[in-house]
Amino acid sequence: MSNTIWSVDEHLDDILAAVRPLEPIELQLPDAQGCVLVEDVTVSIALPPFDNSSMDGYAVRVADVAGASEEFPAVLTVIGDVAAGSGELPTVGPGQAARIMTGAPLPPGAEAVVPVEWTDGGTGRGAATTMRPAGDAPEGASGEVRVHRPAEARAHVRARGSDVQVGDLALTAGTVLGPPQIGLLAAIGRGAVTVRPRPRVVVLSTGSELVQPGEELGQGQIYDSNSFALAAAARDAGAISYRVGAVTDDADVLRDTIEDQLIRADLLVTTGGVSVGAYDVVKEALSSVGDEDEPGSGVDFRKLKMQPGKPQGFGSIGPDHTPLLALPGNPVSSYVSFELFVRPAIRTLMGLDDVHRPTARAVLKADKALSSPADRRQFLRGAYDAEAGTVRPVGGSGSHLIAALAQADCLIVLPEDTTSAEPGSEVEVVLLG
């Protein structure tokens, strides 16, 4: 362990310099959700692929309905039905119309669509309100329809390519694939895309005092909350996360567990056992895992100029030099450390440009000044009001107060050179979630 005390930024820079985006792979659309596209996708078919009707109604020729009114309707012969997905289309000649459903292709000869509400619906009575199903007109499909209003050319027709044209750029490299992007890819016929996969993050908590939720607590035991919180945070950051329940305070057991997990990890996160106490099992377990011939491998344990979260570890382990971040065991320290160091590492593995949480400036609403130790960057839990541009602290400054964390939606940052922040002063906040 080096005696240097690192700044938050130095530690983060060191991590990000060592973490490389994952190699791109081709994934089927359902598996590509949440991944970052590494190729520009151009459109190979126009959307929509054909002129189609935006209404239920009748496909007509403009000249046949010119001057039509309720008093003097245009009377047209109905030559057939066109439904969405229709194959063979009837050709609409002079004095003719074809019944057409929304989304159905415009048949040859037709120039416009008159909505069913502008017609008698083939009933011979007043204005229709509904389309009858195909073949259900009173006189069958070859009856007559009275049209009460003229239509301009292309009325109620969605033009081929009006959404996207062949050769258009559909999505650019670097796009995160959410539901609308997945939908667009499917609509243009792309079943698979080349993306950076979601990183696999293994979260492992250490401590013989930890018990899994749902089990009985014994004397001196606490529930393991860190592995749940951090596995959820990893998933929230875009990773596939695997949670390994608490590992007992035994260096050999921990080392074996980590070696077992390496096969499914792009990043390992441990929590607990990194401070200066007697049972610093993570340090003991990991001090010997570096490859002798590999400079920079192994795990370096550090003190950081931050509160909470002063003890941190970072390095790479195993044959593939898998990055490992060792976080402190206090629930709040571990969560703050995750937000500052692990989340940017996950986002870097994903190949995202912007790996950081958004920040804002806010006016501090507090009963009294917030104190902060000199030469430490302090992170306090806060509740941010975007409309008012204010932030108020939530709970105390203790690193174990997990209840306050559940009420917070931001971290208030008090920089190294600040020892006191007065109510009404402006502070930086990191927005969570």
PDB file of C-alpha atoms in Angstrom, residues 208-224:
ATOM      1  CA  SER A 208     -18.229 -12.898   8.640  1.00  0.00           C
ATOM      2  CA  GLU A 209     -20.851 -10.724  10.366  1.00  0.00           C
ATOM      3  CA  LEU A 210     -23.044 -10.595   7.245  1.00  0.00           C
ATOM      4  CA  VAL A 211     -26.262 -12.595   6.911  1.00  0.00           C
ATOM      5  CA  GLN A 212     -28.484 -12.813   3.814  1.00  0.00           C
ATOM      6  CA  PRO A 213     -31.882 -11.040   4.015  1.00  0.00           C
ATOM      7  CA  GLY A 214     -34.643 -13.494   4.941  1.00  0.00           C
ATOM      8  CA  GLU A 215     -32.439 -15.433   7.342  1.00  0.00           C
ATOM      9  CA  GLU A 216     -32.369 -15.097  11.149  1.00  0.00           C
ATOM     10  CA  LEU A 217     -29.893 -12.611  12.620  1.00  0.00           C
ATOM     11  CA  GLY A 218     -27.607 -13.969  15.327  1.00  0.00           C
ATOM     12  CA  GLN A 219     -25.683 -12.047  17.975  1.00  0.00           C
ATOM     13  CA  GLY A 220     -23.453  -9.370  16.405  1.00  0.00           C
ATOM     14  CA  GLN A 221     -24.692 -10.025  12.877  1.00  0.00           C
ATOM     15  CA  ILE A 222     -26.112  -7.623  10.284  1.00  0.00           C
ATOM     16  CA  TYR A 223     -27.853  -8.122   6.972  1.00  0.00           C
ATOM     17  CA  ASP A 224     -25.746  -7.884   3.816  1.00  0.00           C
TER      18      ASP A 224
END
